[in-house]
């Protein structure tokens, strides 16, 4: 299932836009836009999402090329980590008071 | 023989909807966010599509009263500022169209609704901008009212709408300040410039108060929008808050707000004000404002004049893709 929004009927397809705010940070999804092709999508993304130095790098991805998890199966799909709190450091309390642990 | 089977499928669907409704209600009760692929009541989806697309249209139409002054701005600096502001408004329109699009409606369809006159936009943009001081009054009063309305929308229950609003609000504060500065400069100028600033404030004050919508007892959809956490404060609450912010700002500017009954009410800890002329509001809303026809005509022309560009770009993309496919 792709990201929401692509209707498949518009003259220009929908692109999802990801911006790296600064060196050392990941690209983060900022929104979407319409563009006829990838080059124009990058240019439009620059004009639309980085008018105030919000980014140093941009990714654009056709919305229909994104595969997402099934939103209806949310509970079941993300069930596995539930009840496995031993995956978190706070589960281990016996080391309390011991330094650098 | 098929009847019982259909019945049971229908009842399973109904059961699923009940469960989905309960999950939706729970998210709203916890003041969490609804995301695009979540189940949502049809009425919630429709309300959001209407509200977000109207908001997007307002930004797009809102470019017109100001772009009118780009070529005549009094200095290169003011010209650059005005261009940046109008460009922001185009951007805001696009953020909002994208947010609405996640609810299952295409931008082309929304644009079509606008140019065919089937969609609404804020009636404030149907007033004309005859003087440079109007750029100041729009920034200070119209953008000020918009910010007052929009800040609570950053917490709207629909995720993409709230996120678009966060981005918009950040950018709007420059709009209001530059408007205030235009008026301040005029108020420190010649008598003629002062008169021009006051005249613009006189014309924009009441329409900007109307931007908050009808009084609470005549706003039938407000209660539901508030129950859904789309709207956080009532029209009258926000209007009151806005007037409270304007009064000290008007003092700094040295302009008079055109309401003889505007007085501080110690008991209510709020300003009393005159009754708003709602007949004017309804006239403009009904399409009989000073510039309704002109705004739509201009939008339609721009859309039609740009058709060849959109088509050429799509065709170029198609040919390049075909070329790449043959080469591969």
Short mmCIF file of C-alpha atoms in Angstrom, two decimals:
data_model
loop_
_atom_site.label_atom_id
_atom_site.label_comp_id
_atom_site.label_asym_id
_atom_site.label_seq_id
_atom_site.Cartn_x
_atom_site.Cartn_y
_atom_site.Cartn_z
CA UNK A 1 0.00 0.00 0.00
CA UNK A 2 1.42 3.40 -1.03
CA UNK A 3 1.29 6.70 0.84
CA UNK A 4 -2.07 8.47 0.96
CA UNK A 5 -2.87 11.13 -1.58
CA UNK A 6 -1.86 9.74 -4.98
CA UNK A 7 -5.13 9.60 -6.94
CA UNK A 8 -3.58 8.17 -10.11
CA UNK A 9 -5.80 10.45 -12.17
CA UNK A 10 -3.96 13.76 -12.10
CA UNK A 11 -1.79 15.09 -14.92
CA UNK A 12 1.19 15.47 -12.57
CA UNK A 13 1.95 12.69 -10.10
CA UNK A 14 2.37 13.23 -6.36
CA UNK A 15 5.85 13.12 -4.75
CA UNK A 16 6.78 12.73 -1.11
CA UNK A 17 9.49 15.15 0.00
CA UNK A 18 12.24 14.50 2.57
CA UNK A 19 14.60 17.23 3.77
CA UNK A 20 17.89 16.99 5.64
CA UNK A 21 17.82 20.05 7.90
CA UNK A 22 21.54 20.01 8.65
CA UNK A 23 24.64 17.91 8.19
CA UNK A 24 24.55 15.06 10.69
CA UNK A 25 20.77 14.66 10.57
CA UNK A 26 18.59 12.23 8.62
CA UNK A 27 16.26 13.30 5.85
CA UNK A 28 12.83 13.80 7.39
CA UNK A 29 9.46 13.73 5.63
CA UNK A 30 8.15 17.29 5.28
CA UNK A 31 5.15 16.91 2.98
CA UNK A 32 4.25 16.23 -0.61
CA UNK A 33 3.90 18.07 -3.91
CA UNK A 34 2.94 17.64 -7.54
CA UNK A 35 5.55 17.62 -10.30
CA UNK A 36 5.78 16.22 -13.84
CA UNK A 37 9.14 14.50 -13.26
CA UNK A 38 11.86 13.90 -10.67
CA UNK A 39 13.98 16.94 -11.66
CA UNK A 40 11.03 19.27 -11.37
CA UNK A 41 10.00 17.61 -8.12
CA UNK A 42 13.40 18.48 -6.59
CA UNK A 43 13.19 22.07 -7.83
CA UNK A 44 9.59 22.46 -6.63
CA UNK A 45 10.57 20.95 -3.29
CA UNK A 46 13.35 23.52 -2.92
CA UNK A 47 10.90 26.38 -3.63
CA UNK A 48 8.13 24.95 -1.49
CA UNK A 49 9.90 23.47 1.53
CA UNK A 50 13.23 25.31 1.87
CA UNK A 51 12.40 29.00 1.43
CA UNK A 52 14.06 29.79 4.78
CA UNK A 53 17.17 27.62 4.84
CA UNK A 54 15.26 24.63 6.19
CA UNK A 55 17.50 22.17 4.43
CA UNK A 56 20.85 21.23 2.93
CA UNK A 57 19.62 18.21 0.96
CA UNK A 58 16.33 17.02 -0.54
CA UNK A 59 14.95 13.60 -1.49
CA UNK A 60 11.81 13.18 -3.56
CA UNK A 61 10.04 9.86 -4.01
CA UNK A 62 7.00 9.13 -6.20
CA UNK A 63 4.15 8.67 -3.72
CA UNK A 64 3.04 5.47 -5.41
CA UNK A 65 6.53 3.97 -5.04
CA UNK A 66 6.33 4.01 -1.25
CA UNK A 67 5.23 0.79 0.42
CA UNK A 68 3.63 1.18 3.82
CA UNK A 69 2.49 -1.19 6.53
CA UNK A 70 -1.22 -2.00 6.52
CA UNK A 71 -2.90 0.66 8.69
CA UNK A 72 -5.81 -1.65 9.57
CA UNK A 73 -3.50 -4.28 11.03
CA UNK A 74 -1.79 -1.76 13.31
CA UNK A 75 -2.33 -3.60 16.58
CA UNK A 76 -1.35 -7.04 15.41
CA UNK A 77 1.53 -5.92 13.22
CA UNK A 78 3.28 -4.01 16.01
CA UNK A 79 2.43 -6.54 18.71
CA UNK A 80 5.78 -8.28 18.81
CA UNK A 81 7.68 -5.68 20.95
CA UNK A 82 4.83 -5.49 23.46
CA UNK A 83 5.60 -7.44 26.62
CA UNK A 84 9.29 -7.54 25.75
CA UNK A 85 10.35 -4.76 28.05
CA UNK A 86 13.60 -6.66 28.68
CA UNK A 87 14.69 -4.98 25.46
CA UNK A 88 14.94 -1.69 27.35
CA UNK A 89 17.72 -0.74 29.76
CA UNK A 90 15.22 0.37 32.43
CA UNK A 91 14.10 -3.29 32.78
CA UNK A 92 17.35 -4.06 34.64
CA UNK A 93 17.12 -2.48 38.09
CA UNK A 94 19.59 -4.49 40.14
CA UNK A 95 22.47 -2.38 38.89
CA UNK A 96 20.95 0.76 40.38
CA UNK A 97 23.52 2.80 42.28
CA UNK A 98 26.39 1.18 40.43
CA UNK A 99 28.29 3.83 38.51
CA UNK A 100 28.68 3.99 34.72
CA UNK A 101 26.01 1.34 34.15
CA UNK B 1 -30.33 -18.52 -0.70
CA UNK B 2 -27.98 -15.57 -0.98
CA UNK B 3 -29.98 -13.36 1.37
CA UNK B 4 -28.71 -14.77 4.69
CA UNK B 5 -25.11 -14.64 3.52
CA UNK B 6 -25.47 -10.97 2.50
CA UNK B 7 -27.05 -10.23 5.82
CA UNK B 8 -24.22 -11.75 7.76
CA UNK B 9 -21.59 -9.91 5.67
CA UNK B 10 -23.47 -6.69 6.32
CA UNK B 11 -23.56 -7.34 10.04
CA UNK B 12 -19.84 -8.15 10.09
CA UNK B 13 -19.17 -4.83 8.33
CA UNK B 14 -21.35 -3.05 10.82
CA UNK B 15 -19.52 -4.67 13.68
CA UNK B 16 -16.20 -3.61 12.17
CA UNK B 17 -17.47 -0.03 11.78
CA UNK B 18 -18.55 0.04 15.42
CA UNK B 19 -15.11 -1.10 16.46
CA UNK B 20 -13.46 1.45 14.17
CA UNK B 21 -15.74 4.20 15.47
CA UNK B 22 -14.82 3.25 19.03
CA UNK B 23 -11.10 3.41 18.18
CA UNK B 24 -11.63 6.82 16.53
CA UNK B 25 -13.60 8.14 19.51
CA UNK B 26 -10.89 6.89 21.83
CA UNK B 27 -8.14 8.68 19.89
CA UNK B 28 -10.15 11.92 19.97
CA UNK B 29 -10.88 11.53 23.68
CA UNK B 30 -7.16 11.10 24.38
CA UNK B 31 -6.47 14.21 22.27
CA UNK B 32 -4.31 12.08 20.01
CA UNK B 33 -4.08 12.56 16.23
CA UNK B 34 -5.98 10.93 13.40
CA UNK B 35 -3.71 9.98 10.49
CA UNK B 36 -4.69 9.62 6.82
CA UNK B 37 -5.19 5.86 6.62
CA UNK B 38 -7.14 5.63 9.89
CA UNK B 39 -10.84 4.90 9.77
CA UNK B 40 -12.77 8.11 10.31
CA UNK B 41 -16.48 9.02 10.18
CA UNK B 42 -17.58 10.28 6.76
CA UNK B 43 -18.74 13.55 8.29
CA UNK B 44 -15.29 14.13 9.85
CA UNK B 45 -13.62 13.50 6.49
CA UNK B 46 -16.07 15.78 4.65
CA UNK B 47 -15.73 18.55 7.21
CA UNK B 48 -11.95 18.42 6.93
CA UNK B 49 -11.94 18.33 3.13
CA UNK B 50 -14.23 21.36 3.11
CA UNK B 51 -12.29 23.29 5.72
CA UNK B 52 -8.78 22.51 4.45
CA UNK B 53 -9.63 23.13 0.80
CA UNK B 54 -11.37 26.41 1.64
CA UNK B 55 -8.31 27.36 3.60
CA UNK B 56 -6.06 26.46 0.64
CA UNK B 57 -8.26 28.44 -1.75
CA UNK B 58 -8.06 31.43 0.60
CA UNK B 59 -4.27 31.37 0.43
CA UNK B 60 -4.32 31.12 -3.37
CA UNK B 61 -6.92 33.88 -3.86
CA UNK B 62 -5.16 35.83 -1.10
CA UNK B 63 -2.19 36.34 -3.40
CA UNK B 64 -4.22 38.68 -5.61
CA UNK B 65 -4.92 41.74 -3.43
CA UNK B 66 -1.19 42.00 -2.67
CA UNK B 67 0.36 41.01 -5.97
CA UNK B 68 -1.57 44.03 -7.20
CA UNK B 69 1.05 46.16 -5.41
CA UNK B 70 4.28 44.33 -6.26
CA UNK B 71 5.00 46.48 -9.30
CA UNK B 72 4.15 49.68 -7.40
CA UNK B 73 5.79 49.04 -4.03
CA UNK B 74 7.59 52.21 -2.89
CA UNK B 75 11.10 50.71 -2.74
CA UNK B 76 13.09 47.74 -3.95
CA UNK B 77 13.17 46.42 -0.37
CA UNK B 78 9.38 46.60 -0.06
CA UNK B 79 9.02 44.95 -3.47
CA UNK B 80 11.26 42.05 -2.42
CA UNK B 81 9.36 41.67 0.86
CA UNK B 82 6.00 41.68 -0.88
CA UNK B 83 7.15 39.10 -3.40
CA UNK B 84 8.38 36.86 -0.59
CA UNK B 85 5.03 37.20 1.15
CA UNK B 86 3.01 36.39 -1.95
CA UNK B 87 5.29 33.43 -2.62
CA UNK B 88 4.65 32.23 0.95
CA UNK B 89 0.92 32.39 0.31
CA UNK B 90 1.30 30.20 -2.78
CA UNK B 91 3.32 27.84 -0.60
CA UNK B 92 0.68 27.80 2.12
CA UNK B 93 -1.96 26.98 -0.46
CA UNK B 94 0.14 24.04 -1.65
CA UNK B 95 0.82 22.68 1.86
CA UNK B 96 -2.92 22.74 2.48
CA UNK B 97 -3.89 21.16 -0.83
CA UNK B 98 -1.44 18.35 0.02
CA UNK B 99 -3.02 17.92 3.45
CA UNK B 100 -6.51 17.78 1.92
CA UNK B 101 -5.27 15.35 -0.70
CA UNK B 102 -4.47 12.78 2.00
CA UNK B 103 -8.23 12.61 2.62
CA UNK B 104 -8.87 11.31 -0.87
CA UNK B 105 -9.49 14.35 -3.07
CA UNK B 106 -7.13 15.45 -5.86
CA UNK B 107 -5.75 18.96 -6.14
CA UNK B 108 -7.04 19.24 -9.70
CA UNK B 109 -10.54 18.55 -8.45
CA UNK B 110 -10.25 21.16 -5.69
CA UNK B 111 -8.90 23.71 -8.17
CA UNK B 112 -11.80 22.95 -10.49
CA UNK B 113 -14.28 23.51 -7.66
CA UNK B 114 -12.65 26.89 -7.00
CA UNK B 115 -12.63 28.21 -10.55
CA UNK B 116 -16.16 27.02 -11.17
CA UNK B 117 -17.32 28.97 -8.12
CA UNK B 118 -18.41 25.81 -6.25
CA UNK B 119 -15.95 26.29 -3.39
CA UNK B 120 -15.63 29.06 -0.85
CA UNK B 121 -12.62 31.04 0.28
CA UNK B 122 -12.26 33.65 2.99
CA UNK B 123 -14.45 36.62 2.07
CA UNK B 124 -11.74 39.03 3.27
CA UNK B 125 -10.02 38.68 -0.10
CA UNK B 126 -13.01 40.15 -1.89
CA UNK B 127 -12.09 43.62 -0.66
CA UNK B 128 -9.94 45.82 -2.89
CA UNK B 129 -6.51 47.33 -2.17
CA UNK B 130 -6.58 50.88 -3.54
CA UNK B 131 -3.59 52.29 -1.58
CA UNK B 132 -0.13 51.22 -0.42
CA UNK B 133 -1.33 51.50 3.18
CA UNK B 134 -3.62 48.55 2.44
CA UNK B 135 -0.49 46.35 2.32
CA UNK B 136 0.18 47.46 5.87
CA UNK B 137 -3.38 46.96 7.05
CA UNK B 138 -3.60 43.52 5.43
CA UNK B 139 -0.41 42.39 7.13
CA UNK B 140 -1.32 43.79 10.51
CA UNK B 141 -5.05 43.08 10.63
CA UNK B 142 -5.81 40.33 8.11
CA UNK B 143 -2.70 38.25 8.76
CA UNK B 144 -3.03 39.04 12.46
CA UNK B 145 -6.56 37.64 12.49
CA UNK B 146 -5.41 34.66 10.43
CA UNK B 147 -2.64 33.88 12.93
CA UNK B 148 -5.10 34.12 15.81
CA UNK B 149 -7.33 31.62 14.01
CA UNK B 150 -4.50 29.39 12.88
CA UNK B 151 -2.34 28.94 15.94
CA UNK B 152 -4.95 26.69 17.64
CA UNK B 153 -5.27 24.75 14.36
CA UNK B 154 -1.68 23.54 14.81
CA UNK B 155 -3.27 21.18 17.36
CA UNK B 156 -6.12 20.10 15.06
CA UNK B 157 -6.88 16.41 15.50
CA UNK B 158 -6.11 15.60 11.85
CA UNK B 159 -2.33 15.08 11.69
CA UNK B 160 -1.53 16.40 8.19
CA UNK B 161 -3.64 19.54 8.77
CA UNK B 162 -1.92 20.30 12.09
CA UNK B 163 1.52 19.76 10.55
CA UNK B 164 0.72 22.07 7.63
CA UNK B 165 -0.50 24.70 10.09
CA UNK B 166 2.71 24.56 12.14
CA UNK B 167 4.70 25.39 9.03
CA UNK B 168 2.24 28.11 8.00
CA UNK B 169 2.15 29.79 11.41
CA UNK B 170 5.94 30.02 11.51
CA UNK B 171 5.89 31.91 8.24
CA UNK B 172 2.86 34.10 8.99
CA UNK B 173 4.52 36.00 11.82
CA UNK B 174 6.80 37.74 9.30
CA UNK B 175 3.69 38.73 7.34
CA UNK B 176 2.10 40.44 10.31
CA UNK B 177 5.25 42.24 11.39
CA UNK B 178 6.01 43.61 7.94
CA UNK B 179 2.45 44.95 7.75
CA UNK B 180 2.80 46.60 11.13
CA UNK B 181 6.07 48.16 9.99
CA UNK B 182 4.50 49.58 6.83
CA UNK B 183 1.80 51.27 8.92
CA UNK B 184 4.30 52.48 11.50
CA UNK B 185 6.45 54.10 8.81
CA UNK B 186 3.41 55.80 7.32
CA UNK B 187 2.28 57.00 10.75
CA UNK B 188 5.70 58.61 11.26
CA UNK B 189 5.46 60.32 7.89
CA UNK B 190 3.57 63.29 6.44
CA UNK B 191 -0.04 64.15 7.33
CA UNK B 192 -1.12 62.69 4.04
CA UNK B 193 0.67 59.42 4.80
CA UNK B 194 -0.92 59.31 8.27
CA UNK B 195 -4.36 59.83 6.73
CA UNK B 196 -3.66 57.04 4.27
CA UNK B 197 -2.71 54.63 7.08
CA UNK B 198 -5.77 55.54 9.16
CA UNK B 199 -8.04 55.18 6.13
CA UNK B 200 -6.70 51.67 5.47
CA UNK B 201 -7.21 50.68 9.12
CA UNK B 202 -10.77 52.08 8.95
CA UNK B 203 -11.54 49.92 5.93
CA UNK B 204 -9.90 46.68 7.11
CA UNK B 205 -10.77 46.65 10.81
CA UNK B 206 -14.33 45.33 10.59
CA UNK B 207 -13.72 42.85 7.76
CA UNK B 208 -10.79 41.42 9.74
CA UNK B 209 -13.08 40.87 12.75
CA UNK B 210 -15.55 39.12 10.45
CA UNK B 211 -12.80 36.64 9.51
CA UNK B 212 -13.52 34.76 12.74
CA UNK B 213 -16.90 33.79 11.34
CA UNK B 214 -20.45 34.33 12.61
CA UNK B 215 -21.23 34.74 16.32
CA UNK B 216 -21.19 31.50 18.32
CA UNK B 217 -24.97 31.20 18.51
CA UNK B 218 -25.17 31.35 14.69
CA UNK B 219 -22.31 29.00 13.94
CA UNK B 220 -24.01 25.61 13.59
CA UNK B 221 -20.92 23.54 12.72
CA UNK B 222 -18.69 24.88 15.49
CA UNK B 223 -19.87 22.52 18.23
CA UNK B 224 -19.16 19.42 16.16
CA UNK B 225 -15.76 20.74 15.04
CA UNK B 226 -14.88 21.41 18.65
CA UNK B 227 -16.04 17.94 19.70
CA UNK B 228 -13.72 16.51 17.04
CA UNK B 229 -10.80 18.66 18.29
CA UNK B 230 -10.51 20.35 14.91
CA UNK B 231 -11.51 23.68 16.37
CA UNK B 232 -10.20 24.54 19.85
CA UNK B 233 -11.82 27.91 20.58
CA UNK B 234 -15.13 29.44 19.53
CA UNK B 235 -15.39 32.24 16.95
CA UNK B 236 -16.30 34.83 19.56
CA UNK B 237 -13.51 33.76 21.93
CA UNK B 238 -10.91 34.15 19.19
CA UNK B 239 -12.38 37.47 18.02
CA UNK B 240 -12.25 38.78 21.58
CA UNK B 241 -8.67 37.63 21.99
CA UNK B 242 -7.70 39.35 18.72
CA UNK B 243 -9.26 42.69 19.70
CA UNK B 244 -7.45 42.48 23.03
CA UNK B 245 -4.13 42.19 21.16
CA UNK B 246 -4.97 44.97 18.68
CA UNK B 247 -5.75 47.74 21.14
CA UNK B 248 -2.21 48.17 22.55
CA UNK B 249 -0.72 47.66 19.07
CA UNK B 250 -2.96 50.44 17.70
CA UNK B 251 -1.64 52.69 20.46
CA UNK B 252 1.94 52.04 19.38
CA UNK B 253 0.98 52.82 15.80
CA UNK B 254 -1.00 55.90 16.77
CA UNK B 255 -4.03 54.80 14.75
CA UNK B 256 -7.63 54.81 15.96
CA UNK B 257 -9.66 51.62 15.76
CA UNK B 258 -12.95 52.59 14.09
CA UNK B 259 -15.30 51.53 16.88
CA UNK B 260 -16.64 54.27 19.21
CA UNK B 261 -17.93 51.63 21.63
CA UNK B 262 -14.60 49.90 22.10
CA UNK B 263 -14.05 50.10 25.87
CA UNK B 264 -12.35 47.94 28.48
CA UNK B 265 -14.81 46.07 30.65
CA UNK B 266 -13.17 45.59 34.02
CA UNK B 267 -15.73 43.05 35.14
CA UNK B 268 -15.38 40.79 32.08
CA UNK B 269 -11.65 41.54 31.75
CA UNK B 270 -12.28 42.01 28.02
CA UNK B 271 -13.17 44.72 25.54
CA UNK B 272 -16.78 45.60 24.84
CA UNK B 273 -17.38 46.40 21.19
CA UNK B 274 -20.09 47.44 18.74
CA UNK B 275 -22.26 44.91 17.00
CA UNK B 276 -20.66 43.68 13.76
CA UNK B 277 -22.54 44.44 10.53
CA UNK B 278 -23.34 40.85 9.65
CA UNK B 279 -25.41 41.93 6.65
CA UNK B 280 -22.19 43.05 4.99
CA UNK B 281 -20.56 39.72 5.87
CA UNK B 282 -23.41 37.75 4.31
CA UNK B 283 -23.46 39.96 1.22
CA UNK B 284 -19.75 39.37 0.57
CA UNK B 285 -20.14 35.68 1.36
CA UNK B 286 -22.98 35.48 -1.14
CA UNK B 287 -20.64 36.80 -3.84
CA UNK B 288 -21.68 40.43 -3.81
CA UNK B 289 -18.50 41.88 -2.29
CA UNK B 290 -16.40 44.54 -3.99
CA UNK B 291 -14.16 42.11 -5.88
CA UNK B 292 -15.68 38.59 -5.83
CA UNK B 293 -16.13 38.37 -9.61
CA UNK B 294 -12.70 39.87 -10.31
CA UNK B 295 -10.91 37.43 -7.98
CA UNK B 296 -12.49 34.37 -9.55
CA UNK B 297 -12.02 35.68 -13.10
CA UNK B 298 -8.32 36.26 -12.43
CA UNK B 299 -7.90 32.79 -10.87
CA UNK B 300 -9.67 31.13 -13.78
CA UNK B 301 -7.54 33.03 -16.32
CA UNK B 302 -4.31 32.15 -14.52
CA UNK B 303 -5.36 28.49 -14.47
CA UNK B 304 -6.26 28.47 -18.16
CA UNK B 305 -3.22 30.50 -19.23
CA UNK B 306 -1.00 28.01 -17.42
CA UNK B 307 -2.59 24.94 -19.00
CA UNK B 308 -0.04 24.72 -21.83
CA UNK B 309 2.84 24.80 -19.34
CA UNK B 310 1.36 21.96 -17.30
CA UNK B 311 0.68 19.92 -20.43
CA UNK B 312 4.09 20.58 -21.95
CA UNK B 313 5.86 19.58 -18.73
CA UNK B 314 3.84 16.37 -18.48
CA UNK B 315 4.55 15.56 -22.14
CA UNK B 316 8.28 16.27 -21.72
CA UNK B 317 8.36 13.96 -18.71
CA UNK B 318 6.55 11.25 -20.68
CA UNK B 319 8.99 11.52 -23.64
CA UNK B 320 12.06 11.52 -21.39
CA UNK B 321 10.77 8.43 -19.58
CA UNK B 322 10.10 6.69 -22.92
CA UNK B 323 13.59 7.59 -24.15
CA UNK B 324 15.16 6.26 -20.98
CA UNK B 325 13.15 3.03 -21.32
CA UNK B 326 14.36 2.47 -24.93
CA UNK B 327 17.97 3.23 -24.03
CA UNK B 328 17.91 0.73 -21.18
#
